[in-house]
XYZ file of C-alpha atoms in Angstrom:
167
model
C 33.415 70.218 -48.980
C 33.835 73.746 -50.349
C 34.112 76.283 -46.615
C 31.492 78.649 -45.888
C 32.434 82.185 -46.184
C 30.888 83.652 -43.342
C 28.401 85.781 -45.712
C 24.927 85.125 -44.084
C 21.888 84.345 -45.413
C 19.703 87.038 -46.080
C 16.071 87.084 -45.345
C 12.937 89.496 -45.604
C 9.763 89.098 -43.697
C 6.348 88.408 -45.485
C 2.674 88.828 -44.687
C 0.230 86.496 -45.600
C -2.513 87.651 -47.624
C -5.376 85.819 -49.518
C -4.243 82.746 -47.944
C -6.152 79.312 -48.873
C -5.926 79.186 -44.779
C -7.997 82.262 -43.693
C -6.221 81.652 -40.315
C -3.196 82.427 -41.810
C -4.063 85.579 -43.209
C -2.252 88.935 -42.038
C 0.695 86.696 -40.089
C 4.356 86.765 -41.037
C 6.960 84.488 -41.807
C 10.532 84.730 -43.129
C 11.709 84.110 -46.559
C 15.547 83.556 -47.931
C 16.525 86.655 -50.289
C 17.280 85.384 -53.906
C 20.093 87.459 -54.992
C 20.393 86.198 -58.288
C 20.266 83.132 -60.024
C 22.620 81.311 -61.702
C 22.536 79.516 -65.181
C 24.510 76.669 -66.237
C 27.445 79.115 -67.685
C 27.440 80.958 -64.775
C 28.060 77.960 -62.620
C 30.642 76.458 -64.751
C 32.667 79.831 -64.210
C 31.585 79.722 -60.641
C 33.186 76.231 -60.274
C 36.246 77.214 -62.424
C 36.915 80.074 -60.461
C 37.612 77.585 -57.372
C 41.024 76.141 -58.744
C 39.197 73.339 -60.662
C 41.443 71.506 -62.809
C 38.811 71.895 -65.737
C 37.971 74.687 -67.836
C 34.738 76.555 -67.836
C 34.236 74.955 -71.019
C 34.710 71.460 -69.925
C 32.840 72.202 -66.798
C 29.620 73.619 -69.070
C 29.774 70.245 -71.305
C 29.378 68.192 -68.003
C 26.680 70.177 -66.517
C 24.934 69.973 -69.684
C 24.946 66.481 -70.067
C 24.090 66.125 -66.449
C 20.711 68.435 -67.001
C 19.793 66.808 -70.461
C 20.119 63.210 -67.864
C 18.403 64.187 -64.949
C 15.451 65.197 -67.585
C 15.595 62.057 -69.289
C 16.056 59.934 -66.079
C 13.173 61.804 -64.293
C 10.490 61.921 -67.340
C 10.961 57.948 -67.439
C 10.054 57.179 -63.918
C 13.541 57.647 -62.172
C 14.264 59.406 -59.022
C 18.170 60.948 -59.156
C 20.118 60.729 -56.188
C 23.646 62.873 -56.062
C 24.869 61.682 -52.706
C 25.416 64.650 -50.294
C 22.859 67.075 -52.314
C 20.272 65.122 -52.531
C 17.627 63.613 -54.815
C 15.317 65.021 -57.724
C 12.226 63.109 -58.249
C 9.067 63.583 -60.442
C 5.759 64.416 -58.503
C 2.556 65.649 -59.705
C -0.610 67.796 -58.118
C -3.723 65.770 -58.336
C -7.355 66.398 -57.399
C -8.943 63.755 -55.340
C -11.917 61.723 -56.980
C -14.750 60.275 -55.067
C -14.207 56.937 -56.310
C -11.496 54.574 -58.958
C -14.176 54.973 -61.575
C -14.571 58.583 -61.875
C -10.583 59.404 -61.378
C -8.754 60.360 -64.751
C -5.477 61.573 -65.414
C -6.783 64.270 -67.488
C -9.124 65.780 -65.263
C -7.803 64.690 -61.967
C -3.804 65.794 -62.653
C -3.630 69.646 -62.483
C 0.439 69.529 -62.661
C 3.678 67.904 -63.158
C 6.738 68.665 -61.600
C 10.008 68.109 -60.312
C 10.765 68.058 -56.571
C 14.298 68.042 -55.120
C 14.754 66.641 -51.255
C 18.036 67.557 -49.932
C 20.439 64.620 -48.915
C 19.051 64.307 -44.808
C 22.296 61.747 -44.286
C 24.643 62.453 -40.964
C 27.344 63.634 -43.737
C 25.500 65.671 -46.260
C 25.823 69.135 -46.399
C 22.368 69.710 -47.687
C 20.126 68.340 -44.907
C 18.120 70.345 -43.157
C 19.859 70.070 -39.575
C 23.137 70.085 -41.304
C 22.139 72.736 -43.503
C 20.969 75.004 -40.686
C 24.267 74.548 -38.609
C 26.254 75.904 -41.716
C 24.067 78.993 -42.484
C 24.464 81.968 -40.368
C 20.919 84.366 -40.517
C 21.074 87.776 -40.971
C 19.345 89.190 -38.256
C 20.071 93.101 -39.306
C 17.248 95.355 -40.778
C 17.875 96.040 -44.614
C 15.858 98.438 -46.159
C 16.608 97.065 -49.620
C 14.797 93.452 -47.903
C 11.773 95.082 -45.614
C 8.590 93.060 -44.924
C 6.641 92.257 -48.388
C 3.058 91.488 -48.898
C 2.889 87.518 -50.098
C 2.360 87.231 -53.828
C -1.280 85.914 -54.234
C -0.281 83.917 -57.246
C 2.437 81.762 -55.108
C 1.555 78.253 -55.006
C 2.626 77.468 -51.600
C 2.098 79.323 -48.059
C 3.911 78.380 -44.918
C 1.836 75.346 -43.336
C 0.359 74.556 -46.660
C 1.805 71.523 -48.028
C 0.973 69.988 -51.187
C 0.886 66.435 -49.667
C 4.174 64.121 -49.210
C 5.083 62.508 -52.089
C 8.690 62.187 -51.144
C 10.385 59.048 -52.886
């Protein structure tokens, strides 16, 4: 288990505009600021920097194999649970049909994607309550991360879920 480095989670406020739910338009919520996205090579380098017994190249090979196997398993209708982290599983967005006879894959499934649910077990580090206890949220005002308007192209707005398709 790695230690929390004391750096607070940066957040920015977002204004909801053009929501599917008109009651939410003009309201605000917080969103985590993402400073960068690490690719597999970056992640292998980061793990190696923590004094790992394995070199960056070995770690990159393991992470690449993990990615390939996750893809293989998820595309064959399997959920993959990594203890202490969470579960990756296939999900889809489907429109409703009036009756079973008019339901068709081509007309009613609009997207297929991978979802992730953080491990909620008592000893997990990624579950909602456990993660919230570990993270300090920055309440400092930072002009770089000031209030921004919601991107109308984003698929999910707070308070609007896509249904409960958890495994």
